[in-house]
Amino acid sequence: MNRRVLLFLAMATILVSGCMQPEVEDDLSRARKAYIKKEYSEAERVYQRYLRDNEFAAERWDVWNRLVDITISIRGNKKRAVELLDAMLLEFSVEPERYRQILISKGRIFTEGSMWADAISVWSQLLSAPGVTIDEEATAYANLGKAYLMRGEYGLAVDAFKDCRQLAYNNMEHKQRCIYDLAQAYAYLGAYSDAEKNLHSLLEYKAVDVALASRAKLLLADIYEQQERPLMAITMLKEIKDTYPNPKVIEFRLKNLQK
């Protein structure tokens, strides 16, 4: 192919791109304006057309996420949102960071919807996803533990929360919550000694959220009652009289124990 033909093709490509670009910008602008005006059906229609007509556009990631946002936040249609996220998983399968973000979004939908089997499947996928970060592992293990706990699979919940606790990450609030959840799973198993040990470990942290510390001490009181150690239970309950969100519950428990 001679130089003149190559130049012609190059110019033609530039001209076609130049002609198409305003249309793309108009579509995105139109969709965004519709969204701002709360014209969500119009916004969806134009965003969907954009995805159909612009297969390789850089804005596709943002457009997909806006569609998911409309579907969940505005429509409340979780089933449709999962379908959109599944399509995104296919499109962004070669982009590890985005792929993991999609899995997290999908996992949260299942967790918030109490769809525990599906949640377990997705959070397990995240753990084996390429390039998974330690914070993402912590998120996955915590959510796996919750799903197993809600399904009554307490042994598996213990395993997940132990993995969460043992990770070397810097989010102390998240780690403390994993320790509390681990103690709760042990308590459900009747392993009170292990539960007590983890709760004391939690309370030894210098900075523990007041609400979480109150819940930990209430769980300790429950354990002490089960172990027929009423004085220890009373001590724990007295410590949270002024911090537990429902003080009447604490007053009732104390009254029964002090009879």
CSV table of C-alpha atoms in Angstrom, one decimal:
chain,number,residue,atom,x,y,z
A,1,MET,CA,0.0,0.0,0.0
A,2,ASN,CA,1.6,3.3,-1.1
A,3,ARG,CA,2.1,6.3,1.1
A,4,ARG,CA,-0.7,8.3,-0.5
A,5,VAL,CA,-3.3,5.6,0.3
A,6,LEU,CA,-2.0,5.3,3.9
A,7,LEU,CA,-2.3,9.0,4.4
A,8,PHE,CA,-5.8,9.0,3.0
A,9,LEU,CA,-6.9,6.2,5.4
A,10,ALA,CA,-5.3,8.0,8.3
A,11,MET,CA,-7.1,11.2,7.5
A,12,ALA,CA,-10.4,9.4,7.0
A,13,THR,CA,-10.0,7.8,10.5
A,14,ILE,CA,-9.3,11.2,12.0
A,15,LEU,CA,-12.3,12.7,10.3
A,16,VAL,CA,-14.6,9.9,11.4
A,17,SER,CA,-13.4,10.1,14.9
A,18,GLY,CA,-13.8,13.9,14.9
A,19,CYS,CA,-17.4,13.5,13.6
A,20,MET,CA,-18.3,10.8,16.2
A,21,GLN,CA,-16.8,12.5,19.3
A,22,PRO,CA,-19.4,15.3,19.7
A,23,GLU,CA,-22.1,12.6,19.5
A,24,VAL,CA,-20.4,10.7,22.3
A,25,GLU,CA,-20.0,13.8,24.4
A,26,ASP,CA,-23.6,14.7,23.7
A,27,ASP,CA,-24.8,11.3,24.9
A,28,LEU,CA,-22.8,11.5,28.1
A,29,SER,CA,-23.9,15.1,28.7
A,30,ARG,CA,-27.5,14.3,28.0
A,31,ALA,CA,-27.4,11.3,30.4
A,32,ARG,CA,-25.7,13.3,33.2
A,33,LYS,CA,-28.2,16.1,32.8
A,34,ALA,CA,-31.1,13.7,33.0
A,35,TYR,CA,-29.6,12.1,36.1
A,36,ILE,CA,-29.2,15.5,37.8
A,37,LYS,CA,-32.8,16.4,37.0
A,38,LYS,CA,-33.9,13.0,38.4
A,39,GLU,CA,-35.1,11.9,35.0
A,40,TYR,CA,-33.8,8.4,35.7
A,41,SER,CA,-35.5,6.5,32.9
A,42,GLU,CA,-34.0,8.9,30.4
A,43,ALA,CA,-30.6,8.7,32.0
A,44,GLU,CA,-30.7,4.9,31.9
A,45,ARG,CA,-31.8,4.8,28.3
A,46,VAL,CA,-29.0,7.1,27.2
A,47,TYR,CA,-26.3,5.4,29.3
A,48,GLN,CA,-27.4,2.0,27.9
A,49,ARG,CA,-27.2,3.4,24.4
A,50,TYR,CA,-23.7,4.8,25.1
A,51,LEU,CA,-22.5,1.3,26.2
A,52,ARG,CA,-24.0,-0.3,23.1
A,53,ASP,CA,-22.5,2.2,20.7
A,54,ASN,CA,-19.1,2.9,22.3
A,55,GLU,CA,-17.4,-0.5,22.9
A,56,PHE,CA,-14.0,0.8,23.7
A,57,ALA,CA,-14.6,4.2,25.3
A,58,ALA,CA,-12.7,5.2,28.3
A,59,GLU,CA,-15.8,6.3,30.1
A,60,ARG,CA,-17.5,2.9,30.1
A,61,TRP,CA,-16.4,2.1,33.7
A,62,ASP,CA,-18.1,5.3,35.0
A,63,VAL,CA,-21.2,4.7,32.9
A,64,TRP,CA,-21.5,1.1,34.1
A,65,ASN,CA,-21.2,2.2,37.7
A,66,ARG,CA,-23.8,5.0,37.3
A,67,LEU,CA,-26.2,2.4,35.9
A,68,VAL,CA,-25.6,0.1,38.9
A,69,ASP,CA,-26.2,3.1,41.2
A,70,ILE,CA,-29.5,4.0,39.6
A,71,THR,CA,-30.6,0.3,39.7
A,72,ILE,CA,-29.8,-0.1,43.4
A,73,SER,CA,-30.3,3.4,44.9
A,74,ILE,CA,-33.3,4.5,42.8
A,75,ARG,CA,-35.0,1.4,41.6
A,76,GLY,CA,-34.1,-0.9,44.5
A,77,ASN,CA,-33.8,-3.7,42.0
A,78,LYS,CA,-31.0,-5.8,43.4
A,79,LYS,CA,-31.5,-8.7,40.9
A,80,ARG,CA,-31.0,-6.3,38.0
A,81,ALA,CA,-28.0,-4.8,39.7
A,82,VAL,CA,-26.4,-8.2,40.0
A,83,GLU,CA,-27.0,-8.8,36.3
A,84,LEU,CA,-25.2,-5.5,35.5
A,85,LEU,CA,-22.3,-6.4,37.8
A,86,ASP,CA,-22.1,-9.9,36.1
A,87,ALA,CA,-21.8,-8.1,32.8
A,88,MET,CA,-19.1,-5.9,34.2
A,89,LEU,CA,-17.2,-8.9,35.5
A,90,LEU,CA,-17.0,-10.2,32.0
A,91,GLU,CA,-15.9,-6.8,30.5
A,92,PHE,CA,-13.3,-6.0,33.2
A,93,SER,CA,-12.0,-9.5,33.8
A,94,VAL,CA,-8.5,-8.5,32.6
A,95,GLU,CA,-8.4,-5.5,34.9
A,96,PRO,CA,-7.7,-7.0,38.4
A,97,GLU,CA,-8.4,-4.0,40.5
A,98,ARG,CA,-11.7,-3.2,38.9
A,99,TYR,CA,-12.6,-6.9,38.8
A,100,ARG,CA,-12.2,-7.0,42.6
A,101,GLN,CA,-14.2,-3.8,43.1
A,102,ILE,CA,-17.0,-5.4,41.2
A,103,LEU,CA,-16.9,-8.5,43.3
A,104,ILE,CA,-17.0,-6.4,46.5
A,105,SER,CA,-20.1,-4.6,45.2
A,106,LYS,CA,-21.8,-7.8,44.3
A,107,GLY,CA,-20.9,-9.4,47.6
A,108,ARG,CA,-22.3,-6.5,49.5
A,109,ILE,CA,-25.6,-6.8,47.7
A,110,PHE,CA,-25.9,-10.4,48.6
A,111,THR,CA,-24.8,-9.8,52.2
A,112,GLU,CA,-27.3,-6.9,52.7
A,113,GLY,CA,-30.0,-9.0,51.1
A,114,SER,CA,-29.3,-11.9,53.4
A,115,MET,CA,-28.6,-14.1,50.4
A,116,TRP,CA,-26.0,-16.0,52.4
A,117,ALA,CA,-25.1,-18.9,50.0
A,118,ASP,CA,-24.5,-16.4,47.1
A,119,ALA,CA,-22.6,-14.1,49.5
A,120,ILE,CA,-20.3,-17.0,50.5
A,121,SER,CA,-19.6,-17.8,46.8
A,122,VAL,CA,-18.7,-14.2,45.9
A,123,TRP,CA,-16.5,-13.5,49.0
A,124,SER,CA,-14.7,-16.7,48.3
A,125,GLN,CA,-14.1,-15.5,44.7
A,126,LEU,CA,-12.6,-12.3,46.0
A,127,LEU,CA,-10.1,-14.2,48.2
A,128,SER,CA,-8.8,-16.1,45.1
A,129,ALA,CA,-8.9,-13.0,42.8
A,130,PRO,CA,-5.6,-11.9,41.2
A,131,GLY,CA,-3.8,-9.1,43.2
A,132,VAL,CA,-6.2,-9.2,46.2
A,133,THR,CA,-5.0,-6.8,48.8
A,134,ILE,CA,-4.8,-7.5,52.6
A,135,ASP,CA,-7.6,-5.0,53.2
A,136,GLU,CA,-9.8,-6.8,50.7
A,137,GLU,CA,-8.9,-10.1,52.3
A,138,ALA,CA,-10.0,-8.7,55.6
A,139,THR,CA,-13.3,-7.6,54.1
A,140,ALA,CA,-13.9,-11.0,52.5
A,141,TYR,CA,-13.1,-13.0,55.7
A,142,ALA,CA,-15.3,-10.8,57.8
A,143,ASN,CA,-18.3,-11.1,55.4
A,144,LEU,CA,-17.7,-14.9,55.0
A,145,GLY,CA,-17.8,-15.2,58.8
A,146,LYS,CA,-21.0,-13.3,59.0
A,147,ALA,CA,-22.6,-15.4,56.3
A,148,TYR,CA,-21.5,-18.7,57.9
A,149,LEU,CA,-22.7,-17.4,61.3
A,150,MET,CA,-26.2,-16.5,59.9
A,151,ARG,CA,-26.4,-20.0,58.3
A,152,GLY,CA,-25.6,-21.6,61.7
A,153,GLU,CA,-22.3,-22.9,60.4
A,154,TYR,CA,-20.4,-21.8,63.5
A,155,GLY,CA,-17.3,-23.8,62.9
A,156,LEU,CA,-16.8,-22.3,59.5
A,157,ALA,CA,-17.6,-18.9,61.0
A,158,VAL,CA,-14.8,-19.4,63.5
A,159,ASP,CA,-12.3,-20.3,60.8
A,160,ALA,CA,-13.2,-17.2,58.7
A,161,PHE,CA,-13.0,-14.8,61.7
A,162,LYS,CA,-9.7,-16.3,62.9
A,163,ASP,CA,-8.3,-15.6,59.4
A,164,CYS,CA,-9.6,-12.1,59.6
A,165,ARG,CA,-8.1,-11.6,63.1
A,166,GLN,CA,-4.7,-13.0,62.1
A,167,LEU,CA,-4.2,-10.7,59.0
A,168,ALA,CA,-1.4,-8.1,59.5
A,169,TYR,CA,-3.3,-5.0,58.4
A,170,ASN,CA,-3.6,-1.6,60.0
A,171,ASN,CA,-7.4,-1.1,60.3
A,172,MET,CA,-7.7,-1.6,64.0
A,173,GLU,CA,-11.4,-0.9,64.1
A,174,HIS,CA,-12.0,-3.7,61.5
A,175,LYS,CA,-9.7,-6.1,63.4
A,176,GLN,CA,-11.4,-5.4,66.7
A,177,ARG,CA,-14.8,-6.2,65.1
A,178,CYS,CA,-13.4,-9.5,63.7
A,179,ILE,CA,-12.2,-10.4,67.3
A,180,TYR,CA,-15.7,-9.7,68.7
A,181,ASP,CA,-17.4,-11.7,65.9
A,182,LEU,CA,-14.9,-14.6,66.5
A,183,ALA,CA,-15.8,-14.5,70.2
A,184,GLN,CA,-19.5,-14.6,69.3
A,185,ALA,CA,-19.0,-17.6,67.0
A,186,TYR,CA,-17.1,-19.4,69.8
A,187,ALA,CA,-20.0,-18.6,72.2
A,188,TYR,CA,-22.5,-20.1,69.8
A,189,LEU,CA,-20.4,-23.2,69.6
A,190,GLY,CA,-20.4,-23.4,73.4
A,191,ALA,CA,-16.6,-22.8,73.5
A,192,TYR,CA,-16.9,-20.2,76.3
A,193,SER,CA,-13.3,-20.3,77.3
A,194,ASP,CA,-12.2,-19.3,73.8
A,195,ALA,CA,-14.9,-16.7,73.6
A,196,GLU,CA,-13.8,-15.2,76.9
A,197,LYS,CA,-10.2,-15.2,75.9
A,198,ASN,CA,-10.9,-13.2,72.7
A,199,LEU,CA,-13.2,-10.7,74.4
A,200,HIS,CA,-10.5,-9.9,77.0
A,201,SER,CA,-8.0,-9.6,74.1
A,202,LEU,CA,-10.4,-7.1,72.4
A,203,LEU,CA,-10.8,-5.1,75.6
A,204,GLU,CA,-7.1,-4.8,76.1
A,205,TYR,CA,-6.8,-2.6,73.0
A,206,LYS,CA,-6.1,1.1,73.9
A,207,ALA,CA,-8.8,2.5,71.7
A,208,VAL,CA,-12.0,0.5,71.4
A,209,ASP,CA,-15.3,2.0,70.2
A,210,VAL,CA,-17.6,2.5,73.2
A,211,ALA,CA,-20.4,0.6,71.6
A,212,LEU,CA,-18.3,-2.3,70.7
A,213,ALA,CA,-16.8,-2.4,74.2
A,214,SER,CA,-20.3,-2.4,75.6
A,215,ARG,CA,-21.3,-5.3,73.4
A,216,ALA,CA,-18.2,-7.2,74.3
A,217,LYS,CA,-18.9,-6.8,78.1
A,218,LEU,CA,-22.5,-7.8,77.6
A,219,LEU,CA,-21.3,-11.0,75.8
A,220,LEU,CA,-18.9,-11.6,78.7
A,221,ALA,CA,-21.8,-11.3,81.1
A,222,ASP,CA,-23.8,-13.9,79.0
A,223,ILE,CA,-20.8,-16.2,79.1
A,224,TYR,CA,-20.4,-15.8,82.9
A,225,GLU,CA,-24.1,-16.6,83.4
A,226,GLN,CA,-23.7,-19.8,81.3
A,227,GLN,CA,-20.7,-20.7,83.4
A,228,GLU,CA,-22.7,-20.0,86.6
A,229,ARG,CA,-20.4,-17.1,87.7
A,230,PRO,CA,-23.1,-14.5,88.6
A,231,LEU,CA,-20.7,-12.1,90.4
A,232,MET,CA,-18.6,-11.8,87.3
A,233,ALA,CA,-21.7,-11.2,85.2
A,234,ILE,CA,-22.9,-8.5,87.5
A,235,THR,CA,-19.5,-6.8,87.4
A,236,MET,CA,-19.6,-6.7,83.6
A,237,LEU,CA,-23.2,-5.4,83.5
A,238,LYS,CA,-22.5,-2.6,86.0
A,239,GLU,CA,-19.6,-1.4,83.8
A,240,ILE,CA,-21.9,-0.8,80.9
A,241,LYS,CA,-25.0,0.6,82.6
A,242,ASP,CA,-24.2,4.1,81.3
A,243,THR,CA,-22.8,3.1,77.9
A,244,TYR,CA,-25.1,0.3,76.6
A,245,PRO,CA,-27.7,1.8,74.1
A,246,ASN,CA,-30.6,0.2,75.9
A,247,PRO,CA,-30.0,0.7,79.7
A,248,LYS,CA,-33.4,-0.9,80.6
A,249,VAL,CA,-32.0,-4.3,79.3
A,250,ILE,CA,-29.0,-4.0,81.7
A,251,GLU,CA,-31.2,-2.9,84.6
A,252,PHE,CA,-33.5,-6.0,84.0
A,253,ARG,CA,-30.5,-8.3,83.8
A,254,LEU,CA,-29.0,-6.9,87.0
A,255,LYS,CA,-32.2,-7.2,88.9
A,256,ASN,CA,-32.6,-10.8,88.0
A,257,LEU,CA,-29.0,-11.6,88.9
A,258,GLN,CA,-29.1,-9.8,92.2
A,259,LYS,CA,-32.2,-11.5,93.5
